[in-house]
Short mmCIF file of C-alpha atoms in Angstrom, two decimals:
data_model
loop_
_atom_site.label_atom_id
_atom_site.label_comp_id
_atom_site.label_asym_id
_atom_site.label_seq_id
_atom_site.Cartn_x
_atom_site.Cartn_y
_atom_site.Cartn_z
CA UNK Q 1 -23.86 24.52 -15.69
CA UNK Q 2 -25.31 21.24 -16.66
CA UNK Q 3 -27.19 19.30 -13.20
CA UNK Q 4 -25.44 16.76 -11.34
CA UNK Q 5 -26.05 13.20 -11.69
CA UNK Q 6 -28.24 11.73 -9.43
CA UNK Q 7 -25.92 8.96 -7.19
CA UNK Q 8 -26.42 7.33 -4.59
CA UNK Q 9 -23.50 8.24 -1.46
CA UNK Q 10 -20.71 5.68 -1.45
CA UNK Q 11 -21.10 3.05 1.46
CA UNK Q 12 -18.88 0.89 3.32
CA UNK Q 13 -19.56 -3.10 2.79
CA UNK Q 14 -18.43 -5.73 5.38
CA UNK Q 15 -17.78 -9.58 4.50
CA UNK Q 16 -17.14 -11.91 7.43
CA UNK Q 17 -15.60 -15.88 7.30
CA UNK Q 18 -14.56 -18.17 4.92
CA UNK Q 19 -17.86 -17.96 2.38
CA UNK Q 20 -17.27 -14.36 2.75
CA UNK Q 21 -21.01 -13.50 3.76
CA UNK Q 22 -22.20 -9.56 4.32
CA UNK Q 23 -22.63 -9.42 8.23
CA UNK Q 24 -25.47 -6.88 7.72
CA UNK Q 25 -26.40 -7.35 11.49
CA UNK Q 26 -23.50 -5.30 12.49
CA UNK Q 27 -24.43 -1.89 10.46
CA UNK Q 28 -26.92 -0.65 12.72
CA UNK Q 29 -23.92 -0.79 15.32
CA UNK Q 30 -21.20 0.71 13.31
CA UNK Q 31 -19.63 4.34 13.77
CA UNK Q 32 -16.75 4.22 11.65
CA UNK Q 33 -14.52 2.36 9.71
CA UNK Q 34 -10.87 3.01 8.92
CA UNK Q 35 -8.31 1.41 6.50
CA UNK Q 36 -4.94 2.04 6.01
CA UNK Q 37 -3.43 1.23 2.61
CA UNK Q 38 -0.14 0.99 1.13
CA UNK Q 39 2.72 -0.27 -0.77
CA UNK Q 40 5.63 -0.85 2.02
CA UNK Q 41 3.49 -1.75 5.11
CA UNK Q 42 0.79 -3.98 5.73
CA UNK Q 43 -2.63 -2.98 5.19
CA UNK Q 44 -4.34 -1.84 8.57
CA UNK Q 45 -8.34 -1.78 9.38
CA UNK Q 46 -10.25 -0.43 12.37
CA UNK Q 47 -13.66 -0.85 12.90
CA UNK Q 48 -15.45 0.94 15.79
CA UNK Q 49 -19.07 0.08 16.79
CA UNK Q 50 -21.04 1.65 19.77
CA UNK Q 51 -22.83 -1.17 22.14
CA UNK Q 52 -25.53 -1.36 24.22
CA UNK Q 53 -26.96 -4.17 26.47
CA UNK Q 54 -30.10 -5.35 26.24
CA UNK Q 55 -33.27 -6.00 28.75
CA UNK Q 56 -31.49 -9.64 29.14
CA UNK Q 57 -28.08 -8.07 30.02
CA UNK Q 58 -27.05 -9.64 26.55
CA UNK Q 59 -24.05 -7.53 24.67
CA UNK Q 60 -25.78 -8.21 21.01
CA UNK Q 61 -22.27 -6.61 19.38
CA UNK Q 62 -20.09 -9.43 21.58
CA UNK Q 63 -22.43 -12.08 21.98
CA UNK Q 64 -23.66 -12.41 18.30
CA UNK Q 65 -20.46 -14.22 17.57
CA UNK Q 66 -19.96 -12.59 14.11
CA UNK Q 67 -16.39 -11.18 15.48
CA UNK Q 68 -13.35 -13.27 16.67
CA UNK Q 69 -9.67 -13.46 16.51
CA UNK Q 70 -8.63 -14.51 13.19
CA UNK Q 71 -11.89 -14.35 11.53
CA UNK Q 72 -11.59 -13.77 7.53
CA UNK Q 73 -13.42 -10.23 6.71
CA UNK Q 74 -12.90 -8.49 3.45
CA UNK Q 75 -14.21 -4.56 3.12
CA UNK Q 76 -15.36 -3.46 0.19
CA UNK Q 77 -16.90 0.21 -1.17
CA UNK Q 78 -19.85 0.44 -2.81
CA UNK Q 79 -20.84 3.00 -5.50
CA UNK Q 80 -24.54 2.76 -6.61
CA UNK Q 81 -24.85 -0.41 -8.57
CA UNK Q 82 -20.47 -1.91 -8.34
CA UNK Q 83 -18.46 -2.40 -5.61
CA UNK Q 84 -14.69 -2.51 -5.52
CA UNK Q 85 -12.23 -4.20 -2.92
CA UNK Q 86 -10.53 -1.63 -0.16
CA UNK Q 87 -8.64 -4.74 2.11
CA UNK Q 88 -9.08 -8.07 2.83
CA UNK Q 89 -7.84 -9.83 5.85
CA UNK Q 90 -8.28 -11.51 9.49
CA UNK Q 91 -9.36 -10.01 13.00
CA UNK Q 92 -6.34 -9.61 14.57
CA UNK Q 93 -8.10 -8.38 17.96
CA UNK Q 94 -11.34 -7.27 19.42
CA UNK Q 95 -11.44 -4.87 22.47
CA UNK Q 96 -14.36 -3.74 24.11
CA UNK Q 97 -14.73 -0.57 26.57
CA UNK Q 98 -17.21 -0.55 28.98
CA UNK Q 99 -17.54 3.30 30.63
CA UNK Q 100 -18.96 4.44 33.99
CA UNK Q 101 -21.65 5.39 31.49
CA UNK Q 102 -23.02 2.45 29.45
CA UNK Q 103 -24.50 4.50 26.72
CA UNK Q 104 -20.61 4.99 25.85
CA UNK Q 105 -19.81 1.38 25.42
CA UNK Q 106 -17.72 0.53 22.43
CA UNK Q 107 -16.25 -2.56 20.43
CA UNK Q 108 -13.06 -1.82 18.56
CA UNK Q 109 -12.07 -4.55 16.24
CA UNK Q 110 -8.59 -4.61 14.38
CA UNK Q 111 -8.02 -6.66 11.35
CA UNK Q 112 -4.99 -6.66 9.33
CA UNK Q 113 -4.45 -7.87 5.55
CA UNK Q 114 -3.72 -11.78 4.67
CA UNK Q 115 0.15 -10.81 5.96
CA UNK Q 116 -0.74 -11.71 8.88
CA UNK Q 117 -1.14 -15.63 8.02
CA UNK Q 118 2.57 -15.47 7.26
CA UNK Q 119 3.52 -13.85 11.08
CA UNK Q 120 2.59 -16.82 12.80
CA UNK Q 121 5.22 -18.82 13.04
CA UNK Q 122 9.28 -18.98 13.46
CA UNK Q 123 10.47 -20.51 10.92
CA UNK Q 124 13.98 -21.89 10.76
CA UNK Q 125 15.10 -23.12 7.50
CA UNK Q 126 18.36 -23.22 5.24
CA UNK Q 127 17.29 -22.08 1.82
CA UNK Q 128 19.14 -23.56 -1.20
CA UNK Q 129 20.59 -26.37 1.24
CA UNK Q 130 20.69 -28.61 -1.57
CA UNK Q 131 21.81 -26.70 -4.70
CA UNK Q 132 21.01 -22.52 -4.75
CA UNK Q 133 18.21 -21.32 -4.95
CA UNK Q 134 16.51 -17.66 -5.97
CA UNK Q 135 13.85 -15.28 -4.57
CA UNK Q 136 10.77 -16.17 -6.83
CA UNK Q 137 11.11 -20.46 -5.75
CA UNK Q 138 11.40 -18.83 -2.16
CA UNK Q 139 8.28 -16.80 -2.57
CA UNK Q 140 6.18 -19.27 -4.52
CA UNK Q 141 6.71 -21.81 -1.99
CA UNK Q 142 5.90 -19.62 0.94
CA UNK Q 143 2.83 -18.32 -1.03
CA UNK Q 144 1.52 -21.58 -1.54
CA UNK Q 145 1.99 -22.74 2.00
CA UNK Q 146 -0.36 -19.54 2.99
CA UNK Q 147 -2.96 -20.28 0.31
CA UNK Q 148 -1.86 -16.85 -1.43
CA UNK Q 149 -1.01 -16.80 -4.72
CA UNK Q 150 2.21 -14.67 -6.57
CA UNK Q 151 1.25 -11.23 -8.97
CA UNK Q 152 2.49 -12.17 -12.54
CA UNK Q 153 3.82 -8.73 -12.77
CA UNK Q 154 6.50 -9.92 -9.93
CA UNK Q 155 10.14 -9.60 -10.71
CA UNK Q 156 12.08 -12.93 -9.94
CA UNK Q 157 14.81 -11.11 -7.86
CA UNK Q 158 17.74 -12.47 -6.95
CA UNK Q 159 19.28 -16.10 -8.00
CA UNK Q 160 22.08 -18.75 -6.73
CA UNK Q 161 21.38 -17.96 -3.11
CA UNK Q 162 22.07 -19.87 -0.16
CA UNK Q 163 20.04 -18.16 3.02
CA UNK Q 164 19.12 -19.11 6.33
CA UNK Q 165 15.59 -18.12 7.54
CA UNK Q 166 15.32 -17.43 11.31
CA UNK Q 167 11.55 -15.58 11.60
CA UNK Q 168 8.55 -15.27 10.26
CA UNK Q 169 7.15 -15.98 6.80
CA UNK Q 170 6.13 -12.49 6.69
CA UNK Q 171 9.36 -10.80 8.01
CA UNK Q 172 11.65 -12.97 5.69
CA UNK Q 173 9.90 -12.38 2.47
CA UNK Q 174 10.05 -8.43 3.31
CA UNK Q 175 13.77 -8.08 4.08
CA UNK Q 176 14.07 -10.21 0.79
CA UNK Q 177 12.13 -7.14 -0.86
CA UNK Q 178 14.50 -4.77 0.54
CA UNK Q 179 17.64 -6.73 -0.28
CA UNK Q 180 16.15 -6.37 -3.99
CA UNK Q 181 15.37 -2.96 -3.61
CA UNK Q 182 11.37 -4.11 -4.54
CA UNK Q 183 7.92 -3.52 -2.79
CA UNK Q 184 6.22 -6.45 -1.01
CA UNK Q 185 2.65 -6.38 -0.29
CA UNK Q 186 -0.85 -8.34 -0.52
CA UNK Q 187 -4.13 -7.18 -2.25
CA UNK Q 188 -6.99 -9.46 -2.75
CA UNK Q 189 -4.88 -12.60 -2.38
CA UNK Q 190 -1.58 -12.01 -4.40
CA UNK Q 191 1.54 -10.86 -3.42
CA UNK Q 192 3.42 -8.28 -5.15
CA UNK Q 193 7.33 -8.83 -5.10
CA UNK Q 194 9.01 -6.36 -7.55
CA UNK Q 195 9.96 -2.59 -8.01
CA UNK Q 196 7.78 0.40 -8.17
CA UNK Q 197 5.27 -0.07 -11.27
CA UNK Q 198 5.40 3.60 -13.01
CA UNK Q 199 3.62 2.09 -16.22
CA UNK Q 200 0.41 0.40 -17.27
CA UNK Q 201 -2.65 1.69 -17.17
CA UNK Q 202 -3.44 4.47 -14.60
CA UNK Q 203 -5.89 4.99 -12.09
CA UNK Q 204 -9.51 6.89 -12.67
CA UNK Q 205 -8.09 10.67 -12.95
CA UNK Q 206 -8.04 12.80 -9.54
CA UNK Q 207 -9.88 16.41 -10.39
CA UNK Q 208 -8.77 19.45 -9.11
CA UNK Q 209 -10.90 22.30 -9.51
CA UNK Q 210 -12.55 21.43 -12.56
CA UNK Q 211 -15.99 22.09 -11.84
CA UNK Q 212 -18.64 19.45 -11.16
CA UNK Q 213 -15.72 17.18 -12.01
CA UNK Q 214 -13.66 18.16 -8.84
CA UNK Q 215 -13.35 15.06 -6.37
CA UNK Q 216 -10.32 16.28 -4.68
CA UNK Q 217 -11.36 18.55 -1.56
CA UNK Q 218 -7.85 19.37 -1.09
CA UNK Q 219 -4.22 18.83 -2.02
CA UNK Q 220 -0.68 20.08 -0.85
CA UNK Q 221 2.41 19.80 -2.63
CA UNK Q 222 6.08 19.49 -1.38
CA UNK Q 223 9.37 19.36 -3.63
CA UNK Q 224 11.96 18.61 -1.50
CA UNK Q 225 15.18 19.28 -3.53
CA UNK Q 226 17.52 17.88 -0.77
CA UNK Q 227 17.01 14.21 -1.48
CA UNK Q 228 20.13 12.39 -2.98
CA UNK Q 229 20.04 11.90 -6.88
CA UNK Q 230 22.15 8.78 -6.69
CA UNK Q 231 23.99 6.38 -4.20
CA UNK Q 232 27.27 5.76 -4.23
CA UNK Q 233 28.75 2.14 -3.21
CA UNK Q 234 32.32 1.38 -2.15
CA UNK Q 235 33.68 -1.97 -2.44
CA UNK Q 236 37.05 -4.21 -2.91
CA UNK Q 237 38.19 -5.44 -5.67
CA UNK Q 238 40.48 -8.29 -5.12
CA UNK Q 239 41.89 -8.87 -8.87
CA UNK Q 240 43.10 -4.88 -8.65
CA UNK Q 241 43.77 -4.86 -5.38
CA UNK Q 242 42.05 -1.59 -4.48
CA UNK Q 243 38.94 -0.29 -3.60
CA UNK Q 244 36.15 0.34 -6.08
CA UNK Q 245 33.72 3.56 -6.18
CA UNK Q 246 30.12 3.54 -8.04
CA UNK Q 247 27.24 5.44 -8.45
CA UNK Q 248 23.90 3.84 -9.02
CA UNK Q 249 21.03 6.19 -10.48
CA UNK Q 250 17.12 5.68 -10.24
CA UNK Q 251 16.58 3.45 -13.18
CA UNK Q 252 12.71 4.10 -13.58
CA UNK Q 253 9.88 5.53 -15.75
CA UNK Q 254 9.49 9.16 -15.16
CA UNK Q 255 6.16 10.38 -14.51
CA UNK Q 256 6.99 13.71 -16.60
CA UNK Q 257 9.59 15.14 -18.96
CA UNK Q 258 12.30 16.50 -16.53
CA UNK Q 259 13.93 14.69 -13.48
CA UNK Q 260 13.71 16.05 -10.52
CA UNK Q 261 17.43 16.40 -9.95
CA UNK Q 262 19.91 18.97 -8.44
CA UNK Q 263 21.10 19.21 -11.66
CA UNK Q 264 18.33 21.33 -12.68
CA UNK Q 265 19.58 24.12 -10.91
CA UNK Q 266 23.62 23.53 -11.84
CA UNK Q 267 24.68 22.07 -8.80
CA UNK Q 268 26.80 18.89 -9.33
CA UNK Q 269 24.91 15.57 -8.84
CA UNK Q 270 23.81 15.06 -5.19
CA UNK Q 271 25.45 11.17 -4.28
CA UNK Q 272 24.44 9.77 -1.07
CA UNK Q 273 26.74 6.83 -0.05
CA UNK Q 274 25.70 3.86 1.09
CA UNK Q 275 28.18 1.14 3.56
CA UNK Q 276 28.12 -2.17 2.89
CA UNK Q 277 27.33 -4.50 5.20
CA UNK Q 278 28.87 -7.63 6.47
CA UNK Q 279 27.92 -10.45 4.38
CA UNK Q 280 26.42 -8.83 2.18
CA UNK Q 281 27.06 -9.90 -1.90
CA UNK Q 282 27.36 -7.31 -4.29
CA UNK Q 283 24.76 -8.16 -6.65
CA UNK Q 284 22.89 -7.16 -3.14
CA UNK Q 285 24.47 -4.49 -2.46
CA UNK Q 286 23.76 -2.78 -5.88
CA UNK Q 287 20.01 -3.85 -5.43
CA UNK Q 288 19.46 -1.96 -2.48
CA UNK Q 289 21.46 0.87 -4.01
CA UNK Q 290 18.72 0.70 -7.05
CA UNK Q 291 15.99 0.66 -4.84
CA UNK Q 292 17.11 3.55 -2.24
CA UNK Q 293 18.00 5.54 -5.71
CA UNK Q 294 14.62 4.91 -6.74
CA UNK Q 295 12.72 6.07 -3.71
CA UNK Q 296 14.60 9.14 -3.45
CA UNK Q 297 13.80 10.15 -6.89
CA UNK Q 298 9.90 10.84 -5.93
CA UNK Q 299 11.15 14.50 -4.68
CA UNK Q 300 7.40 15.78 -5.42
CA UNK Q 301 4.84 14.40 -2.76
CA UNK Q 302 1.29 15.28 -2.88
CA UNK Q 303 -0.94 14.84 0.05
CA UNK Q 304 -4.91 15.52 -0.24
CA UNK Q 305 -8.15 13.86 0.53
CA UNK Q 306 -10.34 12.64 -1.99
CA UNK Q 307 -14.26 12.41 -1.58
CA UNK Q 308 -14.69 8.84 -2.17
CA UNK Q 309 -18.34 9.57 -3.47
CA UNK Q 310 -17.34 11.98 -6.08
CA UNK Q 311 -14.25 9.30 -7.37
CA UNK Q 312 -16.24 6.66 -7.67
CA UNK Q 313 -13.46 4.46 -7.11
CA UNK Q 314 -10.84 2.62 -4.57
CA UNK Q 315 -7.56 4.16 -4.88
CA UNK Q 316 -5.10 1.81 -4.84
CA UNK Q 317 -1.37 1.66 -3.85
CA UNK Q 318 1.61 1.00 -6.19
CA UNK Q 319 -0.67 2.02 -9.21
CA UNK Q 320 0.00 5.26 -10.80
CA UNK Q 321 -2.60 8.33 -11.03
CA UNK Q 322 -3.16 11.36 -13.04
CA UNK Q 323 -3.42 13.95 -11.04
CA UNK Q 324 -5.67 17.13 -13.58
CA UNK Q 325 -6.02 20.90 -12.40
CA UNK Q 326 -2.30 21.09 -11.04
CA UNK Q 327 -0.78 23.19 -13.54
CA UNK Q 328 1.89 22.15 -16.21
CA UNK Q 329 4.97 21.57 -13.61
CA UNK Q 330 2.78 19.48 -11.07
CA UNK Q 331 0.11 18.41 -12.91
CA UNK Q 332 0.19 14.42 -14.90
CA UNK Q 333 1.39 11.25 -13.35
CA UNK Q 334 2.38 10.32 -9.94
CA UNK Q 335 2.34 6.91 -7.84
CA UNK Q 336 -0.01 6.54 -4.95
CA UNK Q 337 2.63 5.41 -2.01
CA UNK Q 338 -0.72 5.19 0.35
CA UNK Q 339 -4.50 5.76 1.18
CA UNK Q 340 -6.34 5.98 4.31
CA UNK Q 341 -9.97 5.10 3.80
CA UNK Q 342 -12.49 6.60 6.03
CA UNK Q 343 -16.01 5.80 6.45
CA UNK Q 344 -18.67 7.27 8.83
CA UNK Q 345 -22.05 8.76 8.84
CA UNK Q 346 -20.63 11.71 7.57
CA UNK Q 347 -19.75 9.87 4.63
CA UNK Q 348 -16.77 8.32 2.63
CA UNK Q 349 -13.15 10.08 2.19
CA UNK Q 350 -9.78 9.16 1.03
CA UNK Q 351 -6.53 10.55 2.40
CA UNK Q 352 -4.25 9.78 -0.13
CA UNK Q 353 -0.38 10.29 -0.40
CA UNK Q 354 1.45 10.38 -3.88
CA UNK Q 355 5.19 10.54 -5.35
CA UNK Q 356 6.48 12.08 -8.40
CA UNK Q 357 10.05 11.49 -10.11
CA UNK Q 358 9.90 14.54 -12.55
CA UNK Q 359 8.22 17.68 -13.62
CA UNK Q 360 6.25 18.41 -16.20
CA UNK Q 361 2.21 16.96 -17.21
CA UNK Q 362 2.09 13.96 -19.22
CA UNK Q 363 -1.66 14.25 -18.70
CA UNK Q 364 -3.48 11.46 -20.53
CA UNK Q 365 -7.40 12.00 -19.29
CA UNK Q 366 -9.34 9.03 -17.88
CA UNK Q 367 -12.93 8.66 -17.60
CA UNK Q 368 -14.70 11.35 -15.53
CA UNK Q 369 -15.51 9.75 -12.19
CA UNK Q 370 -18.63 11.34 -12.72
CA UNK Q 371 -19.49 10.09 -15.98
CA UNK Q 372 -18.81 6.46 -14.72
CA UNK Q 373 -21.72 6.57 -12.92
CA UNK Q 374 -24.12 7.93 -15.51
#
C-alpha cells in the first residue's frame, strides 16, 4: 500500500466583528466548537471555552471584550494551506458558569447565522397594497434591507399576491418558502429561496471503505417504504359545480435510476391527502402539495460521521454528494439535508445526514479528498 500523505490535522478558525479579524487570543481558551448546519433551519453554533481568573481577579475570557451580543463572527475550517466557510453569523448570547470549583469555570457563547438580523423586529406591512406583487420583489426587498443579498439559483415563486405581514422578517420569508413548497436558508451572505437542488455539480465524494481513501468512519442506512408517493388535493370547482380530486407527484431529479416508490413492489400508488386551508389559493395549495411530494420522495436516509481531516472539505447543505463503497442499490447521489460540525482537541468530525429519491448508483467519481491535498 502506497504511504499516506503527510497533512497537517484540520483546525477550527474563528473571525470576530465587522473587518472579520481572527480572534487568536481566544484559542488557548477554547474546548470545543459545534455547528449545526442545514437546509430547513437556521444554522446553529456553540462555542465552549474553559476560564480561569487571574492574580488580579480579572476573567481574561469575559473581560477581553472580544465576545458580545450581536457581535459578527464567521467560522471557518482549515485544511493545511485553504480554508473553507462552515457558518457565519452574530452572538446571539454569552453565558458564563462559575462552579463551587473555579478550575471548572466555563463561557458558553451561542451564535446563530445572519437569520437572525431578520428576527428582530415585528413587522406589519400590506404587501402588494398598491398593485400585486410576487415572492422574489418580497424577498429582494427584505434582503436588501438586511444587507444580504438573493442566490441567483432562487426560483421567483409565487406572483399577483396581495399579503399582509404580521412578524418577523425572518418568520415571513420562511412560511413564504413553505407556501412554495421551497427551502429558505443563508450561507455566506445569500439567501436561498427555491426547491431542493438535485443537479449541478456535486460535492467532494464521501469514501466508504476504500482504503486510504476512506473518510467516512461510519454510515447507516434506512429505506422507509411507508412514506406517501404522492398527495392528493381536494378542491371546488365552481364552473362544474362539484368537487375536484388531484394527485401531485415529486417532480424532481432522481439521484438514481429507479424511484423509490410502492410501486416497486406492486402495491397501488401510496396518496397521502392533504386539506386545504382557509384562504388559501390554489396555485398555493398545489405548491405545498409539490413540495410535501418532494420531501417524501427521499425514502433512503443515510446518517454517518465523516472525519473532517480525511475530507478535506466543508460539507454543505442543499448540495448533492456521491456517496462510493455503498454497493449498486445505495451507492451514487444523495442530498445532504444537514451537518453537525464538531471540533475539539480530539480533532475535527462531521455528522452528516443525507436523502435519496431512488435506487440505483449513478456514481460519477470526484477528486480523492486525499489527493486534494497532495
Amino acid at each position: 500500500m502506497p504511504p499516506l500523505p503527510i497533512r497537517d490535522p484540520a483546525a477550527v478558525k474563528i473571525y470576530l466583528g465587522d473587518d472579520r479579524a481572527e480572534t487568536t487570543g481566544l484559542y488557548p481558551a477554547l474546548t470545543e466548537v459545534v455547528v449545526e448546519t442545514g437546509r430547513l433551519t437556521p444554522s446553529v453554533a456553540t462555542l465552549t471555552l474553559a476560564s480561569s481568573r487571574d492574580e488580579q481577579g480579572s476573567w481574561p475570557v469575559q473581560d477581553q471584550g472580544l465576545l458580545a451580543p450581536w457581535q459578527p463572527i464567521l467560522i471557518r475550517a482549515r485544511f493545511g494551506s485553504y480554508e473553507e466557510e462552515v457558518m457565519r453569523g452574530l452572538i446571539r448570547s454569552i453565558s458564563a458558569d462559575y462552579p463551587e470549583n473555579a478550575g471548572e469555570s466555563r463561557v458558553t457563547v451561542q451564535c446563530i447565522d445572519e437569520s437572525l438580523k431578520m428576527d428582530r423586529e415585528q413587522v406589519r406591512r400590506e404587501w402588494g397594497a398598491d398593485s400585486p406583487t410576487g415572492d422574489m420583489a418580497i424577498l429582494n426587498d427584505i434582503a436588501s434591507r438586511h444587507d444580504l443579498s438573493v442566490s441567483p439559483e432562487s426560483s421567483p415563486g409565487q406572483t399577483g399576491l396581495t399579503l399582509l405581514q404580521n412578524t418577523t422578517d425572518n418568520r415571513f420569508l420562511r412560511e413564504r418558502a413553505a407556501a412554495n413548497g421551497f427551502e429558505f436558508f443563508i450561507t455566506q451572505g445569500e439567501i436561498y429561496f427555491g426547491p431542493m437542488r438535485l443537479d449541478g455539480e456535486p460535492q467532494a465524494t464521501i469514501f466508504v471503505y476504500a482504503g486510504p481513501d476512506t473518510c467516512c468512519r461510519r454510515m447507516m442506512l434506512s429505506d422507509n417504504g411507508h412514506l406517501p408517493d404522492g398527495v392528493g388535493l381536494e378542491f371546488p370547482d365552481p364552473d362544474r359545480a362539484a368537487v375536484v380530486s388531484e394527485t401531485v407527484m415529486p417532480d424532481l431529479p432522481l439521484l438514481g435510476d429507479t424511484p423509490a416508490q410502492s410501486t416497486n413492489a406492486g402495491l397501488a400508488p401510496f396518496i397521502w391527502k392533504m386539506d386545504r386551508e382557509a384562504g388559501t389559493s390554489l396555485e398555493e395549495l398545489r405548491a405545498r402539495a409539490r413540495g410535501k411530494a418532494n420531501e417524501n420522495a427521499m425514502k433512503i436516509e443515510g446518517q454517518g460521521e465523516l472525519d473532517g481531516s480525511r475530507y478535506g472539505h466543508v460539507l454543505v447543505p442543499g448540495r448533492t454528494v456521491q456517496v462510493d463503497g455503498l454497493g449498486e442499490r445505495y451507492g451514487g447521489a444523495y442530498y445532504v439535508d444537514r451537518v453537525t460540525h464538531h471540533f475539539s482537541p480530539g480533532g475535527y468530525s462531521q455528522e452528516f445526514v443525507l436523502l435519496k429519491n431512488a435506487y440505483g448508483s449513478t456514481l460519477v467519481h470526484t477528486q480523492s479528498p486525499l489527493g486534494a491535498l497532495i
